Amino acid sequence: MASERQHPRDTGTGISRRSLLGRTAAVAAGATALTTTAAGTASAAATRDVDVVIVGAGLAGLTAARDLVAAGKTVAVLEARGRVGGRVLNLSLANGGVTEGGGEFIGPTQDRIKALADSLGVATFTTYNTGNNLLYKDGKKTPYATDGVLGSVPPIDVAGLANAAIVQASLDDMAKTVPVDAPWTAAKAAEWDRQTFETWLRANAVVPSAKFLLDVACTSIFSAEPRELSLLFVLFYIAAAGNESNVGTLERLTETAGGAQESRFVGGSQQVPIKLAATLGDRVVLSAPVRSVAKSGSKYVVTADGVTVTAKKVVVAVPPPLAARISYDPLLPAARDQLTQRLPMASVGKAIAIYDTPFWRADGLNGQVVSDTGVVSSTFDNSPPDTSYGALMGFIEADEMRAYDAASEADVKAAVLKDYVTYFGAKAASPSSFVLQRWNNEAFTRGGPVSIAAPGVLTQYGPSLREPVGGIHWAGTETSIHWMGFMDGAVRSGERVAREVLAVL
Amino acid sequence: MASERQHPRDTGTGISRRSLLGRTAAVAAGATALTTTAAGTASAAATRDVDVVIVGAGLAGLTAARDLVAAGKTVAVLEARGRVGGRVLNLSLANGGVTEGGGEFIGPTQDRIKALADSLGVATFTTYNTGNNLLYKDGKKTPYATDGVLGSVPPIDVAGLANAAIVQASLDDMAKTVPVDAPWTAAKAAEWDRQTFETWLRANAVVPSAKFLLDVACTSIFSAEPRELSLLFVLFYIAAAGNESNVGTLERLTETAGGAQESRFVGGSQQVPIKLAATLGDRVVLSAPVRSVAKSGSKYVVTADGVTVTAKKVVVAVPPPLAARISYDPLLPAARDQLTQRLPMASVGKAIAIYDTPFWRADGLNGQVVSDTGVVSSTFDNSPPDTSYGALMGFIEADEMRAYDAASEADVKAAVLKDYVTYFGAKAASPSSFVLQRWNNEAFTRGGPVSIAAPGVLTQYGPSLREPVGGIHWAGTETSIHWMGFMDGAVRSGERVAREVLAVL
């Protein structure tokens, strides 16, 4: 199993880790300090001097680098891992295929990740969505039809459906009043930020089956339980699931056709950051976790394992709780520091079982399950577009992920396959291979897919999300006003931070 | 003003920073690497090898060191600051006196800090509590009598008093059912950990004046707003305000006579860690912020600025959000890491104005205010026992502290003195000196007085608070089952972690 995990190399376009890195044919196992300037001149010292140093080679950092380079600036991108992409990760399969361990879907109004992928020649294909969804509830399986126009309607009691519809409409209506660029200024921000989403749901989703549907929606969207979230944060997140001309809705977050899970990337989503990094050449330094950011005269000195970069401006493009683990001199303002103490990562993993064929399709199933039990309560058909093999992908989320953080991979696999057999029958018991990605256990993420906010955080600390501190600017999907938590938000944050830096450089 | 702040040296017993550190007559401004073993043998290298390395020379770390040394173990204590005491800090005054910038009070059932102070010859004296309290509400000042037996009864409407009494009794009753060693196992843990304290207060403190009193109690106790706190966390904190034979109550947290503010330490509370550190000699290394904890064979290598220590066991005795900023190899379990992402420091400062005399006493006032407005809404008479001068101490808490985190000291002083004039009259406008301690702005605390827990944290992550990870053990007041958030909790955690380590060493 280990041989299938976390292959940083490209899986389809011939770009290798080596060519990505330029001249470093022999990359040391530890710190990798590239010694070329942005202009490509090699030197022996593990130091660089650039206009802008970027911390993190996820989509946010790489996009910022692209725009800064396009504007004629010199750039260095310091990445802690031995690969680019951050929370976007291709996993190579034993059968030669590829699947995604992190963010994988793209949908309507996610314009910026789409434009980026287009520019890099990474095509999309429609997420498999033919046939019935499956509801597994109270020990019973019920298939139900999907409908790309009106959305799917799970087969629960009429009272529950009616209640869920009212709750959904209420959330959308409230979300419409939340300014995505400043949710803390919403007219009812104080009221909504003093209670958990759970408190609100208990007062509004009063029919048990409706509460069940909303709970599943919550864990599916946030990989967090409703008790962990501020109602205001949930409303902001819903509002942010759109673009400048199209405010988000709960349905757009949860749906496949017409929603955030509509399409996927050919070759796996990590194609996008890998190809983007390739355009930056040896400006990207891998295996260089940043430890400190210190002002020195009019410049900043950014120290990573194995390499030190001086720059006029700094872009920190890592999740807030990890940004907190960098040492800053001078100290960050209290508001910024305390914000990063209050935006923990949610808890998520993905389990992908590979089969010779997507056998569930013959049973009229689209591979999408909603379940009230199991370690996996939400699945997708992750088979490749050519159907050369079948792949069932399951999310492990929130409490379920926490329960399996410390389990052996064999135990997780057994638990996941038990669920898959429950949902899809005996054939699911014997995959040809199985890959598992647990983001909580990743040194440079420690959770996922995104930071979450408990009550009080947005109203108290929200403005510090994006406010630069001297020459230090903040990026990452958590700073985006559209599609926070998604690849699109990451790209948008990179574009925004590049504009922000260029305006003051 | 700057000259009066953060004097690490002893202010009354003749123990200087230099003698505290043993041989280091010339302590560098930067990293201070003492080079003596615990047995006192000097060497030239900034490395040590000991049985146990302790991160943090607050009361928790120092107490652990004392007990380990008493058991014959070799110890090194690495302290990030240039002083010991952590959140316990004496501030030297221009008039030669001393006042406290951090934890200062001690009360009934705080047995372990009392025993420690006794053993070090640090005496206590009763907090000034003669005369009337003052309620400032709706622009009106109302003095009211204190009563050491039954507690003080603020002059609000009868309906509010009745409501507040019921709420207080309810909180105490609920707290009694919370096991302090495992609050997540309380019968109603799930119910209480899915809502904010604010949500519960709004449902129960329905009379506005009662809600006001509870809000003030909340910010006074936690330096956090009710919306930031899990109800379960609040109940645990109340239950923890006692000892093994005496469960805590809300009143014990809030009261002066008979409560947590009953007494103070002669010479200032930092006398306790200063004298304790003196008994440890050059085992304590100052100005040595720990950056990494790495397992190497059967030992741990703990790397601080300027000094590296190898040890069989590690005790981390710093607040959880700061423990998160150390790099661990191997990685900590996800449960522990995500816990530290979810226990932010609250927001607190203290402002002390010094006058020639405690003039308010002549007006029949004890110096204790409860106010519905101002940057300072809670004050104490911090004058020395010999009344050689007067001192008014005000807490700046939660939203108020956040509003003044980035303000100039002059602006904070002006705002504080405006409040003091409102409460105590024109004489308060002209202190002979003024000292301010803002914990949110301290590099190695970044908030205070204690970590707080939002909904979902204790039930999801509570067991990781104290569970050792390999040879790494956790201390600090946040890990204490009695008097969490207080000096007593810190001492108890140090004693507990020493027992824990000795059992496996």
Coordinates of C-alpha atoms in Angstrom, one line a residue, chain A residues 32-360:
Chain A
T32 CA 16.5 20.7 -0.5
A33 CA 18.1 24.1 -1.0
L34 CA 18.1 25.1 -4.6
T35 CA 20.8 27.5 -5.4
T36 CA 19.6 29.3 -8.4
T37 CA 18.1 32.7 -8.7
A38 CA 14.8 33.3 -10.3
A39 CA 16.6 34.3 -13.4
G40 CA 18.2 30.9 -13.5
T41 CA 21.8 31.6 -12.5
A42 CA 23.2 28.9 -10.4
S43 CA 25.3 29.7 -7.3
A44 CA 26.7 27.7 -4.5
A45 CA 25.1 29.4 -1.5
A46 CA 21.6 28.3 -0.2
T47 CA 20.5 31.9 -0.2
R48 CA 18.4 34.0 -2.6
D49 CA 17.3 37.6 -2.9
V50 CA 14.0 38.2 -4.6
D51 CA 11.2 40.8 -4.7
V52 CA 8.7 38.4 -3.2
V53 CA 9.1 35.2 -1.2
I54 CA 6.1 33.0 -1.0
V55 CA 5.6 30.5 1.8
G56 CA 3.8 27.4 0.4
A57 CA 3.5 25.9 -3.0
G58 CA -0.1 25.0 -3.0
L59 CA -2.5 26.5 -5.6
A60 CA -2.5 29.9 -3.7
G61 CA 1.2 30.3 -3.5
L62 CA 1.8 29.1 -7.0
T63 CA -0.9 31.3 -8.5
A64 CA 0.5 34.3 -6.7
A65 CA 4.0 33.4 -8.0
R66 CA 2.7 33.2 -11.6
D67 CA 1.1 36.6 -11.4
L68 CA 4.1 38.2 -9.8
V69 CA 6.5 36.7 -12.4
A70 CA 4.2 37.9 -15.1
A71 CA 4.5 41.4 -13.7
G72 CA 8.3 41.1 -13.9
K73 CA 9.0 40.5 -10.3
T74 CA 11.5 38.0 -9.0
V75 CA 10.0 35.3 -6.8
A76 CA 11.0 32.3 -4.6
V77 CA 8.4 29.8 -3.5
L78 CA 9.4 27.8 -0.4
E79 CA 7.5 24.6 0.0
A80 CA 7.7 22.4 3.2
R81 CA 6.9 19.2 1.4
G82 CA 8.8 17.3 -1.2
R83 CA 6.0 18.1 -3.7
V84 CA 3.8 20.9 -4.8
G85 CA 0.0 21.1 -4.4
G86 CA -0.6 21.3 -0.7
R87 CA -4.1 19.9 -0.1
V88 CA -4.3 18.8 -3.8
L89 CA -2.6 15.5 -4.2
N90 CA -2.5 12.8 -6.9
L91 CA -2.1 9.2 -5.6
S92 CA -0.6 6.8 -8.0
L93 CA -2.3 3.4 -8.3
A94 CA -0.7 0.0 -8.7
N95 CA -2.6 -0.4 -12.0
G96 CA -0.9 2.7 -13.4
G97 CA -3.8 4.9 -12.9
V98 CA -4.2 7.9 -10.6
T99 CA -6.7 9.1 -8.1
E100 CA -7.0 12.1 -5.8
G101 CA -6.1 12.1 -2.1
G102 CA -7.2 15.7 -1.6
G103 CA -9.3 18.3 -3.4
E104 CA -10.6 16.9 -6.7
F105 CA -13.9 18.4 -7.9
I106 CA -14.7 21.6 -9.8
G107 CA -18.1 23.1 -10.4
P108 CA -20.1 26.1 -11.7
T109 CA -18.9 29.6 -10.7
Q110 CA -15.4 28.1 -9.8
D111 CA -14.1 30.3 -12.6
R112 CA -10.6 30.9 -11.5
I113 CA -9.5 27.3 -11.0
K114 CA -11.2 26.7 -14.4
A115 CA -9.3 29.5 -16.1
L116 CA -6.0 28.3 -14.5
A117 CA -6.6 24.7 -15.6
D118 CA -7.5 25.8 -19.1
S119 CA -4.4 27.9 -19.3
L120 CA -2.3 24.9 -18.4
G121 CA -4.1 22.5 -20.7
V122 CA -5.6 20.4 -17.9
A123 CA -9.0 19.2 -19.2
T124 CA -12.1 18.4 -17.1
F125 CA -14.6 15.6 -17.3
T126 CA -18.0 15.2 -15.8
T127 CA -18.2 13.3 -12.4
Y128 CA -20.0 10.0 -13.0
N129 CA -23.6 10.7 -12.0
T130 CA -25.7 8.3 -14.1
G131 CA -28.1 6.1 -12.2
N132 CA -29.4 6.2 -8.7
N133 CA -28.0 7.7 -5.5
L134 CA -28.2 5.4 -2.5
L135 CA -29.6 6.3 0.9
Y136 CA -28.5 4.0 3.7
K137 CA -30.5 4.8 6.8
D138 CA -31.8 2.8 9.8
G139 CA -30.1 -0.3 8.3
K140 CA -32.0 0.0 5.0
K141 CA -30.8 0.8 1.5
T142 CA -33.0 2.9 -0.7
P143 CA -31.9 4.0 -4.2
Y144 CA -33.3 7.4 -5.4
A145 CA -33.1 9.3 -8.6
T146 CA -30.8 12.3 -9.2
D147 CA -32.0 15.2 -11.2
G148 CA -29.5 17.6 -12.6
V149 CA -32.0 20.4 -12.7
L150 CA -33.8 20.4 -9.4
G151 CA -31.3 18.4 -7.4
S152 CA -31.8 15.0 -5.8
V153 CA -34.5 14.3 -3.3
P154 CA -33.6 11.7 -0.7
P155 CA -36.4 9.2 0.1
I156 CA -37.2 10.3 3.7
D157 CA -40.6 11.0 5.2
V158 CA -42.6 13.9 3.9
A159 CA -42.4 15.8 7.1
G160 CA -38.7 15.6 7.0
L161 CA -38.4 16.6 3.4
A162 CA -40.7 19.6 4.1
N163 CA -38.7 20.6 7.1
A164 CA -35.4 20.1 5.3
A165 CA -36.6 22.3 2.4
I166 CA -37.6 25.1 4.8
V167 CA -34.2 24.9 6.6
Q168 CA -32.3 24.9 3.4
A169 CA -34.3 27.9 2.2
S170 CA -33.7 29.7 5.5
L171 CA -30.0 29.1 5.4
D172 CA -29.8 30.4 1.8
D173 CA -31.9 33.4 2.7
M174 CA -29.7 34.2 5.7
A175 CA -26.5 33.6 3.7
K176 CA -27.7 36.2 1.1
T177 CA -27.4 38.9 3.8
V178 CA -23.8 38.0 4.6
P179 CA -21.3 40.1 2.8
V180 CA -18.6 37.6 1.7
D181 CA -15.8 40.2 2.0
A182 CA -16.8 41.1 5.6
P183 CA -19.2 38.6 7.1
W184 CA -18.8 40.3 10.5
T185 CA -20.7 43.3 9.1
A186 CA -23.9 41.3 8.4
A187 CA -26.8 42.9 10.1
K188 CA -27.3 39.8 12.3
A189 CA -23.6 38.9 12.6
A190 CA -23.6 39.2 16.4
E191 CA -26.7 37.0 16.7
W192 CA -25.4 34.4 14.3
D193 CA -21.8 34.3 15.7
R194 CA -22.8 33.6 19.2
Q195 CA -24.3 30.2 18.6
T196 CA -23.2 26.9 17.1
F197 CA -24.7 25.6 13.9
E198 CA -25.9 22.7 16.0
T199 CA -27.9 25.1 18.3
W200 CA -29.5 26.6 15.3
L201 CA -30.3 23.3 13.6
R202 CA -31.9 21.9 16.8
A203 CA -34.2 24.9 16.8
N204 CA -35.0 24.7 13.1
A205 CA -34.5 21.1 11.8
V206 CA -37.0 19.7 14.2
V207 CA -37.9 16.6 12.3
P208 CA -35.3 13.9 12.9
S209 CA -34.9 12.9 9.3
A210 CA -34.4 16.6 8.4
K211 CA -31.8 17.0 11.1
F212 CA -30.1 13.8 9.7
L213 CA -29.9 15.3 6.2
L214 CA -28.5 18.6 7.5
D215 CA -26.0 16.8 9.7
V216 CA -24.8 14.8 6.6
A217 CA -24.6 18.0 4.6
C218 CA -22.5 19.6 7.4
T219 CA -20.0 16.8 7.7
S220 CA -19.8 16.5 3.9
I221 CA -19.2 20.2 3.4
F222 CA -17.0 21.0 6.4
S223 CA -15.7 17.6 7.6
A224 CA -16.8 19.0 10.9
E225 CA -19.8 18.4 13.2
P226 CA -22.4 21.2 13.5
R227 CA -21.4 21.7 17.1
E228 CA -17.9 22.8 16.0
L229 CA -19.1 25.6 13.8
S230 CA -20.4 29.1 14.2
L231 CA -23.7 29.7 12.5
L232 CA -22.2 32.9 11.0
F233 CA -19.3 30.9 9.6
V234 CA -21.7 28.4 8.0
L235 CA -23.7 31.2 6.4
F236 CA -20.5 32.9 5.1
Y237 CA -19.3 29.6 3.6
I238 CA -22.7 29.1 1.9
A239 CA -22.6 32.7 0.5
A240 CA -19.0 32.2 -0.6
A241 CA -20.0 29.2 -2.8
G242 CA -20.4 31.4 -5.8
N243 CA -18.7 34.2 -7.7
E244 CA -18.9 38.0 -8.0
S245 CA -22.3 37.8 -9.7
N246 CA -23.8 34.7 -8.2
V247 CA -24.1 34.3 -4.5
G248 CA -23.7 30.7 -3.2
T249 CA -26.4 28.3 -2.0
L250 CA -26.3 25.2 0.2
E251 CA -27.4 23.1 -2.8
R252 CA -24.4 24.3 -4.9
L253 CA -22.1 23.1 -2.1
T254 CA -23.8 19.6 -1.8
E255 CA -24.8 18.7 -5.4
T256 CA -22.9 16.9 -8.0
A257 CA -24.6 18.0 -11.3
G258 CA -24.8 21.8 -11.1
G259 CA -22.8 21.8 -7.9
A260 CA -19.3 21.8 -6.4
Q261 CA -18.8 18.1 -7.3
E262 CA -19.8 18.5 -11.0
S263 CA -16.5 17.8 -12.7
R264 CA -13.0 16.4 -12.3
F265 CA -9.6 16.9 -13.8
V266 CA -8.2 14.6 -16.4
G267 CA -5.0 13.1 -15.0
G268 CA -6.0 14.1 -11.4
S269 CA -6.4 17.5 -9.8
Q270 CA -2.7 17.7 -8.9
Q271 CA -2.0 18.2 -12.6
V272 CA -2.9 21.8 -12.1
P273 CA -0.3 22.7 -9.4
I274 CA 2.3 20.4 -11.0
K275 CA 2.0 22.1 -14.4
L276 CA 1.8 25.5 -12.8
A277 CA 4.9 24.8 -10.8
A278 CA 6.7 23.7 -14.0
T279 CA 6.1 27.1 -15.5
L280 CA 8.0 28.6 -12.5
G281 CA 11.0 26.3 -12.8
D282 CA 13.5 26.5 -10.1
R283 CA 11.8 29.4 -8.4
V284 CA 10.1 26.7 -6.4
V285 CA 12.1 25.2 -3.6
L286 CA 10.9 21.9 -2.2
S287 CA 11.5 20.3 1.2
A288 CA 12.1 23.7 2.7
P289 CA 9.8 24.2 5.6
V290 CA 9.8 27.9 6.7
R291 CA 10.7 28.4 10.3
S292 CA 11.0 32.2 10.7
V293 CA 10.1 35.5 9.0
A294 CA 12.2 38.4 10.3
K295 CA 12.2 42.0 9.2
S296 CA 15.7 43.3 8.6
G297 CA 15.9 46.9 7.6
S298 CA 13.6 47.4 4.6
K299 CA 13.6 43.7 3.8
Y300 CA 12.5 40.4 5.2
V301 CA 14.7 37.4 5.9
V302 CA 12.7 34.2 5.5
T303 CA 14.5 31.2 6.9
A304 CA 13.6 27.7 5.8
D305 CA 15.4 24.4 6.4
G306 CA 18.3 24.6 4.1
V307 CA 17.6 27.9 2.4
T308 CA 17.3 31.5 3.4
V309 CA 15.6 34.1 1.2
T310 CA 15.7 37.9 1.5
A311 CA 12.8 39.7 -0.1
K312 CA 10.9 43.0 -0.1
K313 CA 7.6 41.3 0.5
V314 CA 6.4 38.0 2.0
V315 CA 3.3 36.1 1.0
V316 CA 2.3 33.4 3.5
A317 CA 0.1 30.9 1.7
V318 CA -0.4 28.2 4.2
P319 CA -3.5 27.4 6.4
P320 CA -3.8 29.7 9.4
P321 CA -2.9 27.1 12.1
L322 CA 0.3 26.4 10.3
A323 CA 1.1 30.0 9.7
A324 CA 0.9 30.3 13.5
R325 CA 3.9 27.9 13.7
I326 CA 6.2 30.2 11.9
S327 CA 8.2 32.5 14.2
Y328 CA 7.8 36.2 13.3
D329 CA 10.0 39.1 14.2
P330 CA 8.7 41.6 15.0
L331 CA 5.8 39.8 16.6
L332 CA 2.5 39.7 14.7
P333 CA -0.2 41.9 16.1
A334 CA -2.3 40.2 18.7
A335 CA -5.4 40.2 16.5
R336 CA -3.6 38.2 13.8
D337 CA -1.9 35.8 16.2
Q338 CA -5.1 35.1 18.2
L339 CA -7.0 34.6 14.9
T340 CA -4.6 31.8 13.9
Q341 CA -5.1 30.2 17.4
R342 CA -8.9 30.1 16.5
L343 CA -9.1 28.6 13.0
P344 CA -8.4 24.9 13.5
M345 CA -8.3 22.5 10.6
A346 CA -11.3 20.2 10.3
S347 CA -10.8 16.4 10.2
V348 CA -10.8 14.6 6.9
G349 CA -9.5 11.6 5.0
K350 CA -10.2 9.9 1.8
A351 CA -10.3 6.1 1.1
I352 CA -10.2 4.9 -2.5
A353 CA -10.9 1.3 -3.4
I354 CA -9.9 0.1 -6.9
Y355 CA -11.8 -2.6 -8.7
D356 CA -11.5 -4.2 -12.2
T357 CA -14.7 -2.5 -13.2
P358 CA -17.2 0.0 -11.8
F359 CA -19.5 -2.8 -11.1
W360 CA -22.1 -0.7 -9.2

